[in-house]
Amino acid sequence: MRIKAMVLRILNQLRNDKRTLALILCAPLLLLTLIYFILDSSTTDLSVGIINAPQQYVERLYENNIVPIRCSESEAAQMLKEETIIASVKMISGKIYIDIDGGNSTKSNAALSAMEAAKKGMGPAMERKDLKTEVNYVYGSDDLALFDNFGSLLIGFLVFFFTFLISGISFLQERTTGTLEKLLSTPIKRWEIVTGYVLGFGAVTVIQSLIITIFVVYVLDIMMIGSLWLVLLITLLSAMTALTLGILLSTLASSEFQMIQFIPIVVVPQVFFTGLFDLSPGWSIVGRFMPLYYVADALEKIMIRGGGFRDIAFDVIVLLGLTAFFMIANTLLLRRYRRI
Amino acid sequence: MKNETDCIVMNQVNKFYGEKQVLINVDLSVPYGAIYGLLGPSGCGKTTTVKIMAGISEATSGETYVLGKPMPQLSLMNEIGYMAQSDALYMMLPAADNLEFFASIYGMKKEQYRKRIPEVMELVNLSDDLYKPVSAYSGGMKRRLSLAMSILHHPKVLILDEPTVGIDPLLRKEIWNELYKMSDSGVTILVTTHVMDEAEKCHQLAMMRQGRLIAQGTPHELQRRIGAASIEEAFIYYGGDGHAD
Ligand SMILES: Nc1ncnc2c1ncn2[C@@H]1O[C@H](COP(=O)(O)OP(=O)(O)OP(=O)(O)O)[C@@H](O)[C@H]1O
Ligand SMILES: [Mg+2]
């Protein structure tokens, strides 16, 4: 019941601290919206040459902000060269062939996403493995894809960032205000303190994850072909990892400012390893040690590739493992303040 | 053994912070039901001593017994009330939430603390401020709330680190009356202080200087031994450079 008391107290504190609560719940939405509009503005008028495709598909493309232009194969090649269209599409016996200009990866990816979404709307027959869309890069190539999974990466990162900061600082304050010492003068066990924190902030991050996921998928209408529940699961795991890591590192900081100092050292570098950049094999191995790598990997699989639980099971296990590891490390580190 | 008859016993306790030794062979015993004062200048090691008694900190060497059991011990924590030198309160929360939180941590039931909280707040004269956020409390009010929190769970041993700092003389007197009442009912109380008139109110007194316990006895005994007119003089006498040992 001591854990319950801890959880209630943390929630009570947050309820009385409207600013922090707003930071957890609203700041990620604000940033996501901003970045969405900045990225979106550069990809407003994409034209795609339609060599041969059913009307339903063309209409779906149009709904996804693509301007369809009916043309012949040779006209398409010409327009691709002149950059009046970004891609051309033809459908032959149910299979879609795309010629795309990969010179601007933001645009080409937006176009590909839209075309994939349009295909999705055509019914389950299109999902067959042998009808997989064939993409041919006329210019550039797919590994230029700089912002391939930008949106999904962003969700993971923002949740991670804010949860890390807020949980870390509030645990730190517990120490600097002396309430940790007071707590340690009671029969509470160290693991009960850590668990109380994880559950208390965990409750808030459930709400946070829910809001962010729904916002991104339904309001911003980001490319999302997988299951909403899986996105929610990964967002939550991202928050849990950040939460436990934040609490852990706060034991090494002696002021709020020192906690902030962890951000450029611990949080920001993780972004470089989450698929934003194409890394040499050596550097990709470094990424395997970063929680956000697994978050971004799983989110990309669900949202862009439509993966199911089996595809992300490994990421889930790693994130759960990291959370457990950080919690145990925390309990042990608290020995610094009381051995028993 | 000594630890059978006394409530708090320290045997040859030493404490190091890194290279620095802050407690040197401290021997101390507090009888059941006594109000025991720990007196000494700033930095002499009072807080270090009481933290070891409260089980928050551990001695580098030596033994500490509370209620006949070696410290630190989780099962004893419920029997000890500890009030730290600096107020440990959740500023964002009202006093009531602070109290309820620690009451539940001490395993009190809702019916129990619903009754107990008004009692302890009455005791420290804060009944009207129960629902005020602690951030709106004055320094003395925070001190009193800390005191209320330390006695919430009816501890058998009460360890108070400079409890009356920032509390006016009238209220201080009331608080001391409460301490006497508690000691009459069998609670053992350890108070640290560097206020002389407060030291005189204790049943027994220990004087500390640079990590050593330099004298122990009733306030009266300590005075008589040096023929000083007041405990203040005794303090200066024992604390003076001429009496290191
Ligand atoms: N965490 C710590 N690390 C290193 N040294 C410490 C630590 N805590 C206390 N000390 C040192 O131990 C000595 C005794 O400190 P302590 O807090 O016990 O003094 P005190 O008698 O309570 O003083 P005051 O009356 O000012 O509260 C001091 O010299 C202090 O510098
Ligand atoms: Mg002190």
Coordinates of N, CA and C and ligand atoms in Angstrom, one line a residue, chain B residues 47 85 161-162, ligand 2:
Chain B
T47 N 23.9 16.3 13.6 CA 23.1 15.7 12.6 C 23.6 14.3 12.1
Q85 N 16.7 18.3 10.0 CA 17.1 19.7 10.3 C 16.5 20.7 9.3
D161 N 15.8 17.0 15.0 CA 17.1 17.7 14.7 C 16.7 19.2 14.7
E162 N 17.1 19.9 15.8 CA 16.8 21.3 15.9 C 15.4 21.6 15.6
Ligands
MG2 MG 22.9 19.6 12.1

